[in-house]
Structures are given as structure tokens and as C-alpha cells.
mmCIF file of C-alpha atoms in Angstrom:
data_model
loop_
_atom_site.group_PDB
_atom_site.id
_atom_site.type_symbol
_atom_site.label_atom_id
_atom_site.label_comp_id
_atom_site.label_asym_id
_atom_site.label_seq_id
_atom_site.Cartn_x
_atom_site.Cartn_y
_atom_site.Cartn_z
ATOM 1 C CA GLN H 3 27.861 42.492 -18.818
ATOM 2 C CA LYS H 4 27.464 45.982 -17.357
ATOM 3 C CA GLU H 5 30.704 47.873 -16.939
ATOM 4 C CA VAL H 6 31.714 50.798 -14.801
ATOM 5 C CA GLU H 7 34.921 52.450 -15.646
ATOM 6 C CA GLN H 8 37.070 54.794 -13.638
ATOM 7 C CA ASN H 9 40.522 56.266 -14.054
ATOM 8 C CA SER H 10 42.602 54.450 -11.478
ATOM 9 C CA GLY H 11 44.745 57.489 -10.794
ATOM 10 C CA PRO H 12 46.356 58.370 -8.585
ATOM 11 C CA LEU H 13 44.871 61.786 -8.712
ATOM 12 C CA SER H 14 46.779 64.381 -6.720
ATOM 13 C CA VAL H 15 45.403 67.735 -5.808
ATOM 14 C CA PRO H 16 46.615 70.477 -3.448
ATOM 15 C CA GLU H 17 44.702 71.153 -0.252
ATOM 16 C CA GLY H 18 41.853 73.527 -0.870
ATOM 17 C CA ALA H 19 41.526 72.699 -4.573
ATOM 18 C CA ILE H 20 38.598 70.982 -6.317
ATOM 19 C CA ALA H 21 39.035 67.317 -6.926
ATOM 20 C CA SER H 22 37.123 65.918 -9.934
ATOM 21 C CA LEU H 23 36.484 62.193 -10.181
ATOM 22 C CA ASN H 24 34.888 60.677 -13.248
ATOM 23 C CA CYS H 25 33.083 57.450 -13.984
ATOM 24 C CA THR H 26 31.544 56.102 -17.234
ATOM 25 C CA TYR H 27 29.080 53.243 -17.525
ATOM 26 C CA SER H 28 27.991 51.009 -20.325
ATOM 27 C CA ASP H 29 24.310 50.392 -19.676
ATOM 28 C CA ARG H 30 22.053 53.181 -20.800
ATOM 29 C CA GLY H 31 19.287 51.724 -18.679
ATOM 30 C CA SER H 32 21.050 52.397 -15.400
ATOM 31 C CA GLN H 33 18.952 54.563 -13.218
ATOM 32 C CA SER H 34 20.918 55.020 -10.013
ATOM 33 C CA PHE H 35 24.515 55.628 -9.168
ATOM 34 C CA PHE H 36 26.501 55.645 -5.999
ATOM 35 C CA TRP H 37 29.832 56.989 -4.867
ATOM 36 C CA TYR H 38 31.707 55.222 -2.133
ATOM 37 C CA ARG H 39 34.837 56.324 -0.301
ATOM 38 C CA GLN H 40 37.263 53.699 0.915
ATOM 39 C CA TYR H 41 40.162 54.528 3.200
ATOM 40 C CA SER H 42 43.099 52.123 3.094
ATOM 41 C CA GLY H 43 42.338 49.011 5.060
ATOM 42 C CA LYS H 44 38.711 50.036 5.661
ATOM 43 C CA SER H 45 35.424 49.115 4.049
ATOM 44 C CA PRO H 46 33.567 51.273 1.477
ATOM 45 C CA GLU H 47 31.475 54.098 2.921
ATOM 46 C CA LEU H 48 28.595 55.587 0.933
ATOM 47 C CA ILE H 49 29.081 59.349 0.373
ATOM 48 C CA MET H 50 26.587 60.160 -2.453
ATOM 49 C CA SER H 51 23.808 58.683 -4.471
ATOM 50 C CA ILE H 52 22.266 60.225 -7.597
ATOM 51 C CA TYR H 53 19.308 59.158 -9.676
ATOM 52 C CA SER H 54 18.442 62.149 -11.890
ATOM 53 C CA ASN H 55 20.308 64.042 -14.508
ATOM 54 C CA GLY H 56 22.022 67.096 -13.203
ATOM 55 C CA ASP H 57 23.849 67.963 -10.013
ATOM 56 C CA LYS H 58 23.274 66.852 -6.467
ATOM 57 C CA GLU H 59 25.132 68.673 -3.693
ATOM 58 C CA ASP H 60 25.853 67.560 -0.189
ATOM 59 C CA GLY H 61 28.284 69.741 1.743
ATOM 60 C CA ARG H 62 31.578 69.819 -0.071
ATOM 61 C CA PHE H 63 30.539 67.012 -2.418
ATOM 62 C CA THR H 64 28.644 67.381 -5.679
ATOM 63 C CA ALA H 65 27.595 64.421 -7.823
ATOM 64 C CA GLN H 66 26.865 65.057 -11.437
ATOM 65 C CA LEU H 67 24.948 62.713 -13.736
ATOM 66 C CA ASN H 68 24.708 62.907 -17.454
ATOM 67 C CA LYS H 69 22.703 59.980 -18.828
ATOM 68 C CA ALA H 70 23.031 60.994 -22.433
ATOM 69 C CA SER H 71 26.794 60.837 -22.206
ATOM 70 C CA GLN H 72 26.749 57.913 -19.699
ATOM 71 C CA TYR H 73 29.010 59.520 -17.127
ATOM 72 C CA VAL H 74 28.893 60.322 -13.471
ATOM 73 C CA SER H 75 31.282 62.586 -11.751
ATOM 74 C CA LEU H 76 32.027 63.534 -8.147
ATOM 75 C CA LEU H 77 33.436 66.924 -7.291
ATOM 76 C CA ILE H 78 35.051 67.563 -3.949
ATOM 77 C CA ARG H 79 35.435 71.234 -3.110
ATOM 78 C CA ASP H 80 37.929 72.601 -0.678
ATOM 79 C CA SER H 81 39.720 69.272 -0.658
ATOM 80 C CA GLN H 82 41.268 68.257 2.621
ATOM 81 C CA PRO H 83 44.075 65.727 3.393
ATOM 82 C CA SER H 84 41.341 63.642 5.139
ATOM 83 C CA ASP H 85 39.704 63.217 1.692
ATOM 84 C CA SER H 86 42.700 61.138 0.596
ATOM 85 C CA ALA H 87 41.140 57.774 -0.191
ATOM 86 C CA THR H 88 39.951 55.570 -2.995
ATOM 87 C CA TYR H 89 36.630 56.623 -4.526
ATOM 88 C CA LEU H 90 34.439 53.916 -6.007
ATOM 89 C CA CYS H 91 31.666 54.464 -8.502
ATOM 90 C CA ALA H 92 28.801 51.887 -8.590
ATOM 91 C CA ALA H 93 25.632 51.170 -10.436
ATOM 92 C CA PRO H 94 23.072 48.393 -10.122
ATOM 93 C CA SER H 95 24.049 45.361 -12.219
ATOM 94 C CA ARG H 96 20.494 44.710 -13.313
ATOM 95 C CA ALA H 97 17.091 46.256 -12.990
ATOM 96 C CA GLY H 98 15.374 45.324 -9.759
ATOM 97 C CA SER H 99 18.519 44.006 -8.171
ATOM 98 C CA TYR H 100 20.552 45.207 -5.208
ATOM 99 C CA GLN H 101 23.696 43.803 -6.831
ATOM 100 C CA LEU H 102 26.097 46.621 -7.647
ATOM 101 C CA THR H 103 28.801 46.731 -10.318
ATOM 102 C CA PHE H 104 31.763 48.730 -9.027
ATOM 103 C CA GLY H 105 34.438 50.547 -10.876
ATOM 104 C CA LYS H 106 37.990 49.765 -9.740
ATOM 105 C CA GLY H 107 38.218 53.086 -8.025
ATOM 106 C CA THR H 108 40.167 56.285 -8.317
ATOM 107 C CA LYS H 109 42.866 56.898 -5.665
ATOM 108 C CA LEU H 110 42.844 60.509 -4.566
ATOM 109 C CA SER H 111 45.727 62.185 -2.729
ATOM 110 C CA VAL H 112 45.218 65.638 -1.290
ATOM 111 C CA ILE H 113 48.610 67.284 -0.720
ATOM 112 C CA PRO H 114 48.859 69.637 2.276
ATOM 113 C CA LYS A 26 21.363 52.111 14.859
ATOM 114 C CA ALA A 27 24.069 49.540 14.721
ATOM 115 C CA GLY A 28 25.788 49.037 11.358
ATOM 116 C CA VAL A 29 26.526 45.841 9.508
ATOM 117 C CA THR A 30 28.562 43.532 11.704
ATOM 118 C CA GLN A 31 30.922 41.000 10.278
ATOM 119 C CA THR A 32 32.865 38.342 12.160
ATOM 120 C CA PRO A 33 35.562 37.457 12.484
ATOM 121 C CA ARG A 34 37.645 40.468 11.358
ATOM 122 C CA TYR A 35 40.725 38.445 10.484
ATOM 123 C CA LEU A 36 41.286 34.840 9.549
ATOM 124 C CA ILE A 37 44.338 32.870 8.615
ATOM 125 C CA LYS A 38 43.784 29.517 7.011
ATOM 126 C CA THR A 39 45.718 26.912 5.218
ATOM 127 C CA ARG A 40 45.144 25.712 1.626
ATOM 128 C CA GLY A 41 42.484 22.986 1.516
ATOM 129 C CA GLN A 42 40.727 24.111 4.641
ATOM 130 C CA GLN A 43 37.250 25.624 4.715
ATOM 131 C CA VAL A 44 36.017 28.790 6.293
ATOM 132 C CA THR A 45 32.711 30.303 7.388
ATOM 133 C CA LEU A 46 32.191 34.080 7.580
ATOM 134 C CA SER A 47 29.245 35.664 9.378
ATOM 135 C CA CYS A 48 27.269 38.867 8.738
ATOM 136 C CA SER A 49 24.490 40.602 10.715
ATOM 137 C CA PRO A 50 22.729 43.284 8.688
ATOM 138 C CA ILE A 51 21.470 46.617 9.878
ATOM 139 C CA SER A 52 18.277 46.171 11.904
ATOM 140 C CA GLY A 53 15.321 46.196 9.499
ATOM 141 C CA HIS A 54 17.473 45.388 6.423
ATOM 142 C CA ARG A 55 16.343 42.227 4.762
ATOM 143 C CA SER A 56 18.733 42.017 1.854
ATOM 144 C CA VAL A 57 22.321 40.887 2.355
ATOM 145 C CA SER A 58 25.017 40.801 -0.335
ATOM 146 C CA TRP A 59 28.612 39.533 -0.263
ATOM 147 C CA TYR A 60 31.552 40.925 -2.211
ATOM 148 C CA GLN A 61 35.162 39.894 -2.544
ATOM 149 C CA GLN A 62 37.763 42.671 -2.789
ATOM 150 C CA THR A 63 41.333 42.065 -4.099
ATOM 151 C CA PRO A 64 43.865 44.642 -5.298
ATOM 152 C CA GLY A 65 43.830 43.298 -8.797
ATOM 153 C CA GLN A 66 40.087 42.676 -9.351
ATOM 154 C CA GLY A 67 38.481 45.286 -7.127
ATOM 155 C CA LEU A 68 35.075 44.569 -5.665
ATOM 156 C CA GLN A 69 33.459 41.540 -7.157
ATOM 157 C CA PHE A 70 29.991 40.369 -6.396
ATOM 158 C CA LEU A 71 29.532 36.928 -4.781
ATOM 159 C CA PHE A 72 25.860 36.548 -3.773
ATOM 160 C CA GLU A 73 22.720 38.379 -2.832
ATOM 161 C CA TYR A 74 20.095 37.071 -0.417
ATOM 162 C CA PHE A 75 16.619 38.250 0.421
ATOM 163 C CA SER A 76 14.164 36.382 2.731
ATOM 164 C CA GLU A 77 16.532 33.380 2.968
ATOM 165 C CA THR A 78 16.562 33.010 -0.792
ATOM 166 C CA GLN A 79 19.528 33.578 -3.052
ATOM 167 C CA ARG A 80 18.490 36.085 -5.664
ATOM 168 C CA ASN A 81 21.710 36.462 -7.584
ATOM 169 C CA LYS A 82 25.072 34.760 -7.704
ATOM 170 C CA GLY A 83 28.289 36.114 -9.142
ATOM 171 C CA ASN A 84 30.847 34.335 -11.279
ATOM 172 C CA PHE A 85 32.607 32.315 -8.596
ATOM 173 C CA PRO A 86 33.190 28.570 -8.383
ATOM 174 C CA GLY A 87 30.969 26.323 -6.422
ATOM 175 C CA ARG A 88 33.382 26.349 -3.522
ATOM 176 C CA PHE A 89 31.818 29.614 -2.542
ATOM 177 C CA SER A 90 28.381 29.248 -0.992
ATOM 178 C CA GLY A 91 26.163 31.177 1.342
ATOM 179 C CA ARG A 92 22.859 31.247 3.121
ATOM 180 C CA GLN A 93 20.591 33.587 4.940
ATOM 181 C CA PHE A 94 18.630 32.887 8.076
ATOM 182 C CA SER A 95 15.139 33.949 9.076
ATOM 183 C CA ASN A 96 16.538 36.858 11.137
ATOM 184 C CA SER A 97 18.280 38.111 7.985
ATOM 185 C CA ARG A 98 21.772 37.186 9.309
ATOM 186 C CA SER A 99 23.922 35.567 6.632
ATOM 187 C CA GLU A 100 26.878 33.308 6.409
ATOM 188 C CA MET A 101 29.224 32.511 3.539
ATOM 189 C CA ASN A 102 31.359 29.457 3.244
ATOM 190 C CA VAL A 103 34.473 28.791 1.189
ATOM 191 C CA SER A 104 35.601 25.188 0.952
ATOM 192 C CA THR A 105 38.940 23.838 -0.213
ATOM 193 C CA LEU A 106 40.622 27.154 0.202
ATOM 194 C CA GLU A 107 43.113 28.260 -2.446
ATOM 195 C CA LEU A 108 45.864 30.902 -2.134
ATOM 196 C CA GLY A 109 43.881 33.082 -4.566
ATOM 197 C CA ASP A 110 40.990 33.217 -2.096
ATOM 198 C CA SER A 111 43.002 35.608 0.050
ATOM 199 C CA ALA A 112 40.939 38.795 0.055
ATOM 200 C CA LEU A 113 38.808 41.162 1.996
ATOM 201 C CA TYR A 114 35.246 39.753 2.124
ATOM 202 C CA LEU A 115 32.613 42.388 2.503
ATOM 203 C CA CYS A 116 28.986 42.017 3.544
ATOM 204 C CA ALA A 117 26.495 44.701 2.756
ATOM 205 C CA SER A 118 22.879 45.140 3.608
ATOM 206 C CA ASN A 119 19.972 46.942 2.006
ATOM 207 C CA VAL A 120 16.451 47.622 3.069
ATOM 208 C CA GLY A 121 14.847 45.206 0.619
ATOM 209 C CA PRO A 122 11.756 45.560 -1.711
ATOM 210 C CA GLY A 123 10.797 49.133 -2.427
ATOM 211 C CA GLY A 124 14.395 50.141 -1.854
ATOM 212 C CA VAL A 125 15.996 48.978 -5.108
ATOM 213 C CA ASN A 126 17.521 52.383 -5.551
ATOM 214 C CA SER A 127 18.672 52.492 -1.968
ATOM 215 C CA PRO A 128 22.389 52.048 -1.406
ATOM 216 C CA LEU A 129 24.299 49.182 0.095
ATOM 217 C CA HIS A 130 25.784 49.648 3.522
ATOM 218 C CA PHE A 131 28.964 47.714 4.080
ATOM 219 C CA GLY A 132 30.376 46.015 7.140
ATOM 220 C CA ASN A 133 33.990 46.282 8.159
ATOM 221 C CA GLY A 134 34.840 43.105 6.315
ATOM 222 C CA THR A 135 36.717 39.907 7.088
ATOM 223 C CA ARG A 136 40.327 39.809 5.961
ATOM 224 C CA LEU A 137 41.071 36.216 4.934
ATOM 225 C CA THR A 138 44.673 35.085 4.381
ATOM 226 C CA VAL A 139 45.268 31.668 2.936
ATOM 227 C CA THR A 140 48.778 30.264 3.385
#
């Protein structure tokens, strides 16, 4: 059974700081990873996907993948109160499947 | 392009009843998946459909069932409702073959409350 683990938080950062969210996974064969943001009472919204080792940047968001260490991270630069949400890390449950295994999410609070 | 549409948004049912939830995927998306989200368990996979065929099924009892139609729309049914079935039910669509690494796009969900 593939597992995706996240620190549940809450993680509190001051406005303007860098928020760092981490995720570890059990299956060395996992090839793709996704970060979703979920506001309270809303559905998950995709914010980043990453498939290769290294960094991928999109605006204030940077996803980092280290396959050797089996971790994925999401950095949010210049954090804003609107970034306050639960961030979910996900990976395909099996090769060739669209089924995703999700971590339980890290709740981020950005303090004005 | 319209997103994933789920209906209804909210449902209140009584124990023992059954419920049917509906999902229309993004136009052109042929794969539909269903997830249950609860505060304690997080997002848990229910089923995955492609071309009217169930490809994968999660670890849920047989009371949970689903189907997909030729236009890729999907329904899920829960029979003999239990209090523990109260949850947010999320539908997600994906482009289909050739897009295994493409992400899921979620609908707004159906909030089911069982009393």
C-alpha cells in the first residue's frame, strides 16, 4: 500500500515569509507528484505538478522533488493571508492509473 | 471551458436510505474518479472509471457503487446509508490515456449528511 505522509501542522508563518511544506512517499517507483490547495469548505485545487528531480517554479510557488530521499516539498514565497489553506500532496497509487494517494494535508496559516 | 460539475451540492438523508450523486467531467475528459473526504481519514479513493468501465476500486463496502455513461458523465450510489457515510464526496476528471501523469481536476463536491 503506497503511502504519502505529511505533517498535519498547523504551520504558521508571518505574512511575507517563506512557507515550506513537506511530503514523503513510500513507493520509489512513483514518477509524478501533485500539490493541491484546499480552502475550508471547498474542493482541492491543483497548484503544482512535478515529475523530475529538482525544482519547478510557478510564480510564488516552487515544488522540489528528491527521488533518492523520497520527498517532495512546496515552497511558498512572500506568503499572503490568502495562502492560508490546507495543502495536500498526492502521488499515483499505481503505475498507469489515475488513482491518487493523498497525504492528509498540512494546514497553513499566514499571519498578517 | 467548464469545470467538473457535481450535483447536488448538499444532501441530507436518513440512515437506511440510499443516495445517488452525479458528476459531469470537463469536456474532453474521459476518466472520472470519486473520492470521499472526512476530517479523520482525509481523501480516500472510491472508484475510477474510463470508457464506462471501472478500472479501480477503493477499499469501501459494496454499498458504494458507481457507473459511467457513454458521454463520460458518472454517478455514484450509496445504499443503506450509515451515519459514518457523512462526508464530502468529490468527483475528479482526467484526460484519459496518454495523460497518466496529468492531474485530476476536482468538482465542488457533494456534502452528504446522514442523520
